[in-house]
XYZ file of C-alpha atoms in Angstrom:
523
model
C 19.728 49.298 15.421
C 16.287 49.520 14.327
C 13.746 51.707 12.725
C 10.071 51.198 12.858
C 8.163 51.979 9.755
C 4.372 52.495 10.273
C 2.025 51.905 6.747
C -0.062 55.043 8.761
C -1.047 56.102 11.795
C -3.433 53.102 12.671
C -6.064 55.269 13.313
C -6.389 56.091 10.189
C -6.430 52.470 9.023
C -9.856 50.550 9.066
C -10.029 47.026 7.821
C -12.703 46.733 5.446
C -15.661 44.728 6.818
C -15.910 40.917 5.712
C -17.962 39.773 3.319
C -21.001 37.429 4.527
C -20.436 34.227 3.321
C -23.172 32.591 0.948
C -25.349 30.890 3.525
C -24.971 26.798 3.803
C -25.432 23.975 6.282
C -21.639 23.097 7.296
C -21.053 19.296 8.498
C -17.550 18.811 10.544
C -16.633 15.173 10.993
C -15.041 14.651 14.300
C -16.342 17.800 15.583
C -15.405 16.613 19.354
C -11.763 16.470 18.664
C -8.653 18.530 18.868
C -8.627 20.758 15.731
C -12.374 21.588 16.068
C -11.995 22.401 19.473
C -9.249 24.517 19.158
C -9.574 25.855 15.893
C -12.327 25.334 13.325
C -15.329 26.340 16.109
C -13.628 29.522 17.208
C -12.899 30.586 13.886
C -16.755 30.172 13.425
C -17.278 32.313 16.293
C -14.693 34.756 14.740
C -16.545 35.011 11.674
C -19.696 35.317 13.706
C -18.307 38.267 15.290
C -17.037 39.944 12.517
C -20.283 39.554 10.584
C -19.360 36.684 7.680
C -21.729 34.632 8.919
C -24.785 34.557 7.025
C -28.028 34.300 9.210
C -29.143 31.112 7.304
C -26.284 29.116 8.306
C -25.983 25.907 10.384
C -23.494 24.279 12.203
C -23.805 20.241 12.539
C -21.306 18.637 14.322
C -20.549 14.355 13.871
C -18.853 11.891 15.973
C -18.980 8.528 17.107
C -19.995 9.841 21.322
C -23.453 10.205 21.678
C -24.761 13.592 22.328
C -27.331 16.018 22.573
C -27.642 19.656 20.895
C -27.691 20.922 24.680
C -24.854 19.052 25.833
C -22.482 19.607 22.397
C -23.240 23.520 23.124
C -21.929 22.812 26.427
C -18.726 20.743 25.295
C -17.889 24.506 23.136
C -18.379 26.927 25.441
C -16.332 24.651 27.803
C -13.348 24.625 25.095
C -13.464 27.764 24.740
C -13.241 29.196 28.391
C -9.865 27.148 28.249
C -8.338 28.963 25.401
C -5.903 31.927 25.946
C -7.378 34.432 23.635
C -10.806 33.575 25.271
C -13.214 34.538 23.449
C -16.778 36.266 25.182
C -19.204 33.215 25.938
C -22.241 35.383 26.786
C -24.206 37.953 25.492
C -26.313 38.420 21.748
C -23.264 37.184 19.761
C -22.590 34.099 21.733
C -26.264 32.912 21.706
C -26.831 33.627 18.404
C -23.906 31.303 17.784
C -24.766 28.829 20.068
C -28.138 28.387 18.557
C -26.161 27.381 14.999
C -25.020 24.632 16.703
C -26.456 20.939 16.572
C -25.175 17.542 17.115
C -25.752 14.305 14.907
C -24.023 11.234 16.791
C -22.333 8.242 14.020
C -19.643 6.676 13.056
C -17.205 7.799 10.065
C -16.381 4.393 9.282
C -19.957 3.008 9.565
C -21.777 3.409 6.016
C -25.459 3.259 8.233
C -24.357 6.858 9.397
C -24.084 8.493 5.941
C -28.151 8.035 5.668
C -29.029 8.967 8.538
C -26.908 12.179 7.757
C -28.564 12.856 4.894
C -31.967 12.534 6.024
C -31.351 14.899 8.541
C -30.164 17.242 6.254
C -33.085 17.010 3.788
C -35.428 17.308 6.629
C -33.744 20.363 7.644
C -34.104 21.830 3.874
C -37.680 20.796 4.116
C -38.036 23.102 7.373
C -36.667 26.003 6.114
C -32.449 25.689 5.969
C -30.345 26.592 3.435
C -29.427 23.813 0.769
C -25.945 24.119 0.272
C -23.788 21.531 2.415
C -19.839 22.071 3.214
C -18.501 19.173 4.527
C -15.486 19.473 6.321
C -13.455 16.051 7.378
C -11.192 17.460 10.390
C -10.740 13.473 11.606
C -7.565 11.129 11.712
C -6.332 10.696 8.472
C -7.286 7.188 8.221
C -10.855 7.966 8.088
C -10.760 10.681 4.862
C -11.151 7.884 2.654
C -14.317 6.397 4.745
C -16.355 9.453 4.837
C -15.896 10.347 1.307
C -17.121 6.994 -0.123
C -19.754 7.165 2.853
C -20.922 10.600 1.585
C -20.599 9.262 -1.871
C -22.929 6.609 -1.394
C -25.408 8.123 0.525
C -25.592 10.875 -2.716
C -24.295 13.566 -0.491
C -21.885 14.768 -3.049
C -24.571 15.645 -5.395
C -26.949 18.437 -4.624
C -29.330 19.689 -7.017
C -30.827 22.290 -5.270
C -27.364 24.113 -4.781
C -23.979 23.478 -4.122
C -21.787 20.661 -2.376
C -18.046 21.496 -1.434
C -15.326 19.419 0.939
C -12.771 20.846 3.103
C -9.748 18.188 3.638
C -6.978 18.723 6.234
C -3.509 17.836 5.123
C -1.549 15.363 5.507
C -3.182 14.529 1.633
C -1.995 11.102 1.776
C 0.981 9.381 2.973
C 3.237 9.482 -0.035
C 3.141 10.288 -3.843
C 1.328 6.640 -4.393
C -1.305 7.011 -1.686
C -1.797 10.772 -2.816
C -2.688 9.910 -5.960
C -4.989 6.812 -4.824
C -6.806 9.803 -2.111
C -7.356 12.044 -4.902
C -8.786 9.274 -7.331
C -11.225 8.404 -4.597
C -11.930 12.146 -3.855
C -12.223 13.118 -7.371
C -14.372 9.942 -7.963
C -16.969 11.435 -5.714
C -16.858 15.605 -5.750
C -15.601 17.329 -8.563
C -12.022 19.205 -8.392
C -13.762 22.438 -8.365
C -15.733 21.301 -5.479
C -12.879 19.574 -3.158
C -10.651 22.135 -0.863
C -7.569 20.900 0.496
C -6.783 23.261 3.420
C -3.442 24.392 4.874
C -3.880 26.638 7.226
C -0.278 28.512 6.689
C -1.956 30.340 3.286
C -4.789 32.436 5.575
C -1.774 34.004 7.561
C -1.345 37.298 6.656
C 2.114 37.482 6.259
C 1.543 34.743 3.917
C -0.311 36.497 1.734
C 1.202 39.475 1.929
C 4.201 37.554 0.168
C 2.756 37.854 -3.296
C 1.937 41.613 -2.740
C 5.426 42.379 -0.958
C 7.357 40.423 -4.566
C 5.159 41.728 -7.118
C 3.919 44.620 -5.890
C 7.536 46.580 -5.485
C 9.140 47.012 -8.440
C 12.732 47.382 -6.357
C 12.309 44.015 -5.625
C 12.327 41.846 -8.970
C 15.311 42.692 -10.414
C 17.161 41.717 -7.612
C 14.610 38.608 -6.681
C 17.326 36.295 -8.503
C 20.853 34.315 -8.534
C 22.552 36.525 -9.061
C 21.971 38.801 -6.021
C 20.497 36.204 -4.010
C 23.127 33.760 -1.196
C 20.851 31.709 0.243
C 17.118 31.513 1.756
C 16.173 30.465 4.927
C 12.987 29.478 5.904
C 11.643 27.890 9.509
C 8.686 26.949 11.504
C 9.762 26.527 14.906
C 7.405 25.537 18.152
C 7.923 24.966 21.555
C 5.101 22.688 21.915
C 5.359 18.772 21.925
C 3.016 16.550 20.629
C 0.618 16.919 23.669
C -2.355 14.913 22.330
C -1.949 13.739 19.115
C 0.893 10.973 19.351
C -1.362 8.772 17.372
C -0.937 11.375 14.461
C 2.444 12.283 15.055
C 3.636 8.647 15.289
C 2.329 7.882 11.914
C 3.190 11.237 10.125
C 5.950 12.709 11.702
C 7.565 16.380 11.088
C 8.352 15.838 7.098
C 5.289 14.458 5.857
C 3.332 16.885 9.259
C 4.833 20.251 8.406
C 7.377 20.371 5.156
C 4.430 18.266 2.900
C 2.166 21.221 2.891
C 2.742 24.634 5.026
C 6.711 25.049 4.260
C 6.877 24.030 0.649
C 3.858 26.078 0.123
C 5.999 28.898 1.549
C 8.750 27.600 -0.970
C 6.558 28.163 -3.567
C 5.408 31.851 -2.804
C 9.134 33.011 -2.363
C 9.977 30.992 -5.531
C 7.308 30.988 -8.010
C 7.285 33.668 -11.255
C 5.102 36.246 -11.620
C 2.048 35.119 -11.997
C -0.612 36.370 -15.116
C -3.068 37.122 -12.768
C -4.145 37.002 -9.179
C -6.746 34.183 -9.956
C -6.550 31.052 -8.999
C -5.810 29.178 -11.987
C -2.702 31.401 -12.498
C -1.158 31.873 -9.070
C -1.662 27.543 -9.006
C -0.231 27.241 -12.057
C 3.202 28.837 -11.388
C 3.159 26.966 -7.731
C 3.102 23.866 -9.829
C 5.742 24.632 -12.068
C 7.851 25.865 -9.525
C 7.056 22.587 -7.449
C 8.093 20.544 -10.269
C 11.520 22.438 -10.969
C 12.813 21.299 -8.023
C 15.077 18.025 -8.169
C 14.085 14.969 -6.544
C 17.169 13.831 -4.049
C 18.917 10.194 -4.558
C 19.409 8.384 -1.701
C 23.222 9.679 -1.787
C 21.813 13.294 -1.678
C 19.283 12.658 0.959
C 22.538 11.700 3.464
C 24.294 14.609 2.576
C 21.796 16.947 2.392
C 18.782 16.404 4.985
C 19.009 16.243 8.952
C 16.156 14.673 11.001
C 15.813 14.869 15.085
C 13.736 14.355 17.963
C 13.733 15.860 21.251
C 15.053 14.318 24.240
C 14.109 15.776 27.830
C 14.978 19.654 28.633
C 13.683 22.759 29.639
C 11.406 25.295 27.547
C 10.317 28.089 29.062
C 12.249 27.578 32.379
C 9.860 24.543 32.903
C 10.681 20.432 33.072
C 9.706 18.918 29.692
C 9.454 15.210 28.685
C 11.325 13.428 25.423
C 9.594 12.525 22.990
C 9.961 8.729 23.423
C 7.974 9.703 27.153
C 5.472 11.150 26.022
C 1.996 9.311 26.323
C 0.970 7.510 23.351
C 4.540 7.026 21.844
C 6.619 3.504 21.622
C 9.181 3.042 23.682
C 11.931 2.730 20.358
C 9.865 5.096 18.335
C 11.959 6.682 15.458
C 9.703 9.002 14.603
C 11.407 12.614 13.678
C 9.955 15.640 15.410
C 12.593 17.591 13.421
C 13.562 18.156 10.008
C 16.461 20.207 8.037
C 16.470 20.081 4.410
C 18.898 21.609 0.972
C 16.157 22.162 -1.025
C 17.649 23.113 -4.856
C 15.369 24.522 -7.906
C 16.768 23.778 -11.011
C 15.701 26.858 -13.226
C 16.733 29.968 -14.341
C 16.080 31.811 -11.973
C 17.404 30.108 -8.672
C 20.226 27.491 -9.819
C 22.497 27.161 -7.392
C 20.754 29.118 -4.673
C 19.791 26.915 -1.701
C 16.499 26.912 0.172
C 17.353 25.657 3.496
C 14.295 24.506 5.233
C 13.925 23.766 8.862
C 10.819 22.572 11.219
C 10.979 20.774 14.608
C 9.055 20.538 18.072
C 10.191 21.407 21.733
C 12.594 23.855 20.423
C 14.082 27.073 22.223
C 11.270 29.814 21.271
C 8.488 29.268 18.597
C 8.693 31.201 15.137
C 8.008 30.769 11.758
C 9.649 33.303 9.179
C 11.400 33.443 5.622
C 14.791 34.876 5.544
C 16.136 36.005 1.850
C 19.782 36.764 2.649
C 21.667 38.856 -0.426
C 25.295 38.196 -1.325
C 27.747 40.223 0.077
C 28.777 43.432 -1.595
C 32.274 44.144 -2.607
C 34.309 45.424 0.317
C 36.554 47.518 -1.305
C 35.129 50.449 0.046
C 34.214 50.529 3.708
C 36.264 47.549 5.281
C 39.965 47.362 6.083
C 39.311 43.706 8.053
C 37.308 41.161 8.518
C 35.878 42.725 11.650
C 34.676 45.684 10.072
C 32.996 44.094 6.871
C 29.587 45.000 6.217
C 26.721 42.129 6.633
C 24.763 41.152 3.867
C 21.192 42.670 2.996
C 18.270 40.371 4.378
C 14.476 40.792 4.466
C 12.797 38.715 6.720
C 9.116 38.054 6.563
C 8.215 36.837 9.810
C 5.146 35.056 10.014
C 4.289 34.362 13.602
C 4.322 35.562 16.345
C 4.694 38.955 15.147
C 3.324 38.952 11.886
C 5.581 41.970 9.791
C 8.762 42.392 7.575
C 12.312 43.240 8.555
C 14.851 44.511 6.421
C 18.749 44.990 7.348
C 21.464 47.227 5.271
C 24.256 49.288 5.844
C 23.912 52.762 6.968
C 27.137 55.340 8.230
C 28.013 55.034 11.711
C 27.738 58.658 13.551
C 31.187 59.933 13.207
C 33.654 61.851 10.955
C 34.701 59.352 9.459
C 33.098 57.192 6.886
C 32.053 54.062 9.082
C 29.085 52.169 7.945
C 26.740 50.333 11.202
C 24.544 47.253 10.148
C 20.476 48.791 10.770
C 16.767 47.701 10.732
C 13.518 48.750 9.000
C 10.704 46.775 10.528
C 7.465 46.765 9.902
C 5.140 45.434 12.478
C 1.130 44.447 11.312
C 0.053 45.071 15.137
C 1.710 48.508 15.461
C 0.660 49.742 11.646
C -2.489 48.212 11.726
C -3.488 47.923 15.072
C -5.148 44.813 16.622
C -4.772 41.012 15.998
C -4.454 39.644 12.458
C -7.682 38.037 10.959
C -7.778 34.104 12.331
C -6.145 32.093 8.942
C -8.915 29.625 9.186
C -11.961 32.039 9.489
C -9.939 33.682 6.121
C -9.851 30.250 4.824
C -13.620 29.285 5.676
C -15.182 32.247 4.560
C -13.130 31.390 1.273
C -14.696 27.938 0.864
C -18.526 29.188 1.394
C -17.416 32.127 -1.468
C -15.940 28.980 -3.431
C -13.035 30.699 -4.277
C -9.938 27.712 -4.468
C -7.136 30.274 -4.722
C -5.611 29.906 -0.969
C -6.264 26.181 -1.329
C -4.231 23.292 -2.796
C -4.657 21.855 -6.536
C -4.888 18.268 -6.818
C -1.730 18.473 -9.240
C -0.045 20.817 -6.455
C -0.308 17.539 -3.862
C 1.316 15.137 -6.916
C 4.195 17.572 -6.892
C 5.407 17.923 -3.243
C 4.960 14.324 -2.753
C 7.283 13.673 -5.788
C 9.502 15.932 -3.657
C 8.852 14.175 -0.471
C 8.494 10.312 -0.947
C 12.377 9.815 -2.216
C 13.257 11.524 1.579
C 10.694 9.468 3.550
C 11.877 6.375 1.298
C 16.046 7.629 1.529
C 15.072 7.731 5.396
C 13.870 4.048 6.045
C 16.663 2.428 4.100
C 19.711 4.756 5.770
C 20.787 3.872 9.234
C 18.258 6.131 11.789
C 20.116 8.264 13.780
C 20.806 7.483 17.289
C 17.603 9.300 18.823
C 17.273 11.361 20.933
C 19.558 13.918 19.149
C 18.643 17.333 20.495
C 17.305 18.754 23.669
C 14.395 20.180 24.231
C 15.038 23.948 24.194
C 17.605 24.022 22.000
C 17.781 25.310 18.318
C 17.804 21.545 16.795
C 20.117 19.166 16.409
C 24.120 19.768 15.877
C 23.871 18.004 12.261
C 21.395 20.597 11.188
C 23.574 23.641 11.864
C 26.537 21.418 9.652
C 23.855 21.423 6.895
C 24.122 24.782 6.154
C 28.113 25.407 7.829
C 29.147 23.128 4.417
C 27.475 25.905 1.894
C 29.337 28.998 3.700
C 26.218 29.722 5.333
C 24.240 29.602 8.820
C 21.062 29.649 10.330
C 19.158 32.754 12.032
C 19.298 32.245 15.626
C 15.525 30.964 17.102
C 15.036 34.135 19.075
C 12.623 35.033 21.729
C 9.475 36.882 20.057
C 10.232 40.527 19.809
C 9.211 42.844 22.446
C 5.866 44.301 21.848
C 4.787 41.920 18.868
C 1.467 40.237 18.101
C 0.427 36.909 19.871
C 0.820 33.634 17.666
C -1.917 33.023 14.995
């Protein structure tokens, strides 16, 4: 049973109107491939729309294919007629946009492109543009370290006549060694406060809404502990494969792709103590230390306690899918996972002997990503006279996409004379309280980087401490025995092992259900 709970009629709820972002040229690197495409240019446009973009800033796009501003323009609107949310490619708004748009043709790895770069920039200062340059490297991984000596060298990195700022996608390096080496080289170059390292999970708003929904209840914290607390849950599911980016996935895979960065970040926010203030020195500081309270896994541990899969060929969505050894760009024998299950444990006061279970993977039955906190059970002295009668145990579930909202479940009496309790829902939905779509995390996220505010964004010291997490897994994994891949088929919830993972604690999974009826479309 459930019971919607509205925040007010949405009528009556307005969202507040952005703040324009301080004006600046804005550089993307690989500005023809799949993440501008799909999600850095619209969330331009999304800004446009909503009014964050200041009047005074340009867009310059970089690649190694030659071409003009014209025919760049053209490549956008194109992309963007293929989306599903599609956004309007016509009228004031979209020309305004389209005239913000320009095209400088070289090669990341080639150090002859960094001055012609920067002599089209200054000539564009000369004529009239803002000074400030964001640069924002949205290429392979393997050419981060390239463009930041390249901009670097070329003096890019220094701008007197304002400011100078880097946006870097994650995977930050490949492990804890090559993390550090990628932030010596960044941080050789632009200083800390100037470097951005972006994961897109933290411009959800669910996500955000974590640290209000903890800190901002005071039912909440005395409870938020061991000693009330069973287990927590917490998944990013997707029914997509790989599609185009094999290369990527086939060098990164699902641990270092997706637990690395969004899912210990979510860790962290569930995790983390209060923090002294909502700035961003103090909400990264307690990330850190919660980061660093949890205990790096022997290889012993790493057998007992992670699962990793990959997709063999199914069905998803009633429709004929591919394994992931089929799939164009992947070797034949590739042991690549495109699933991961991990006991996560923090050793502190707060959360000893409570296990995070964490859980990502491709081609599986429905997409979601949530947090489930699930309470011990209550004494059942009271209301149950058998096993089929006892009451389930509180949970809140924060679900992050597709329907961004909370959910809470507890007892309430069964209608009846007699004292018979019913397991019910309070749900609250952002679409239906709200109204309308949630703001696009990586317009939130932009707009944050022209403000030059760092708090949604990760601290060099934050990257040192997952990959102190992550490297003994990645190095447990290539000395154990692979699996015998495939392991799971596509559509399913995972492999078998990963539901064992939890079975051995006492607990279990959430089911990957369908989205709920009526919810908000995926972020």
């Amino acid at each position: 049973m459930t019971a919607t709970v509205h925040a007010a009629p949405p009528e009556q709820i307005t969202r507040p109107p952005l703040r324009e972002a301080e004006a600046c040229t804005l550089i993307i690197f690989g500005a023809t491939g799949d993440l501008s495409r799909r999600k850095l240019l619209p969330a331009l446009y999304d800004l446009q729309c909503a009014g964050g973009m200041s009047s005074r800033c340009e867009i310059i796009g970089t690649g190694r294919t030659p071409l003009t501003d014209e025919t760049f323009r053209g490549r956008v609107r194109e992309a963007f007629s293929d989306m599903k949310d599609r956004p309007h490619t016509s009228g004031a708004r979209w020309r305004e946009f389209e005239q913000r748009l320009h095209y400088l043709a070289g090669d990341p790895s080639d150090v002859a492109s960094y001055p012609r770069l920067a002599a089209d920039l200054d000539a564009r200062r000369q004529a009239g543009g803002n000074p400030n340059r964001l640069f924002y490297i949205a290429t392979p991984t393997s050419l981060v370290r390239p463009i930041i000596e390249g901009l670097g060298a070329a003096g890019l990195a220094k701008n007197d006549a304002g400011w100078s700022r880097i946006v870097i996608e994650k995977p930050f390096g490949r492990d804890l060694q090559s993390g550090r080496e990628l932030n010596r080289v960044v941080n050789g170059v632009f200083a800390e406060e100037a470097v951005f390292r972006i994961d897109h999970y933290l411009g959800k708003e669910t996500v955000q809404n974590i640290l209000v929904f903890r800190f901002g209840n005071t039912m909440l914290e005395p409870v938020w502990n061991r000693n009330y607390i069973d287990y927590v849950e917490i998944t990013a599911a997707e029914t997509l494969g790989v599609e185009s980016r094999a290369a990527f996935y086939e060098e990164t895979g699902a641990l270092r792709d997706m637990v690395t960065n969004h899912l210990l970040q979510l860790l962290t926010l569930i995790a983390m103590e209060p923090p002294v203030a909502l700035d961003a020195g103090a909400l990264r500081d307690q990330k850190v230390q919660l980061l660093r309270a949890i205990r790096p896994m022997t290889v012993a541990e790493v057998k007992h306690r992670t699962v990793r899969g990959q997709y063999d060929a199914g069905a998803v969505g009633g429709q004929h899918v591919a394994a992931y050894r089929e799939e164009t760009g992947v070797q034949a024998r590739s042991n690549t996972e495109t699933y991961a299950a991990i006991d996560f444990r923090i050793d502190n006061w707060r959360w000893e002997g409570v296990p995070f279970y964490v859980r990502t993977g491709k081609r599986l039955a429905h997409s979601r990503s949530e947090v489930v906190v699930h309470f011990k059970r209550t004494p059942q002295a009271l209301f149950a006279h058998a096993p089929e009668t006892y009451l389930a145990p509180n949970q809140i579930a924060l679900r992050i996409q597709p329907d961004e909202g909370i959910t809470i479940a507890f007892a309430a009496k069964r209608p009846g004379d007699d004292l018979r309790s019913i397991g019910v829902e309070a749900d609250f939905s952002y679409a239906e309280s709200f109204g309308g779509k949630a703001p696009n995390a990586y317009a939130t996220l932009l707009l944050d980087v022209m403000h030059g505010d760092p708090t949604r964004f990760t601290r060099r010291d934050e990257v040192d401490a997952e990959w102190r997490i992550i490297t003994p897994i990645e190095e447990a994994w290539a000395e154990l025995p692979p699996p015998v891949f495939p392991n799971y088929e596509a559509g399913s919830d995972g492999p078998a092992e990963a539901k064992e993972l939890v079975v051995r604690g006492g607990h279990q999974w959430r089911p990957i259900a369908p989205p709920r009826a009526g919810g908000a479309g995926a972020a």
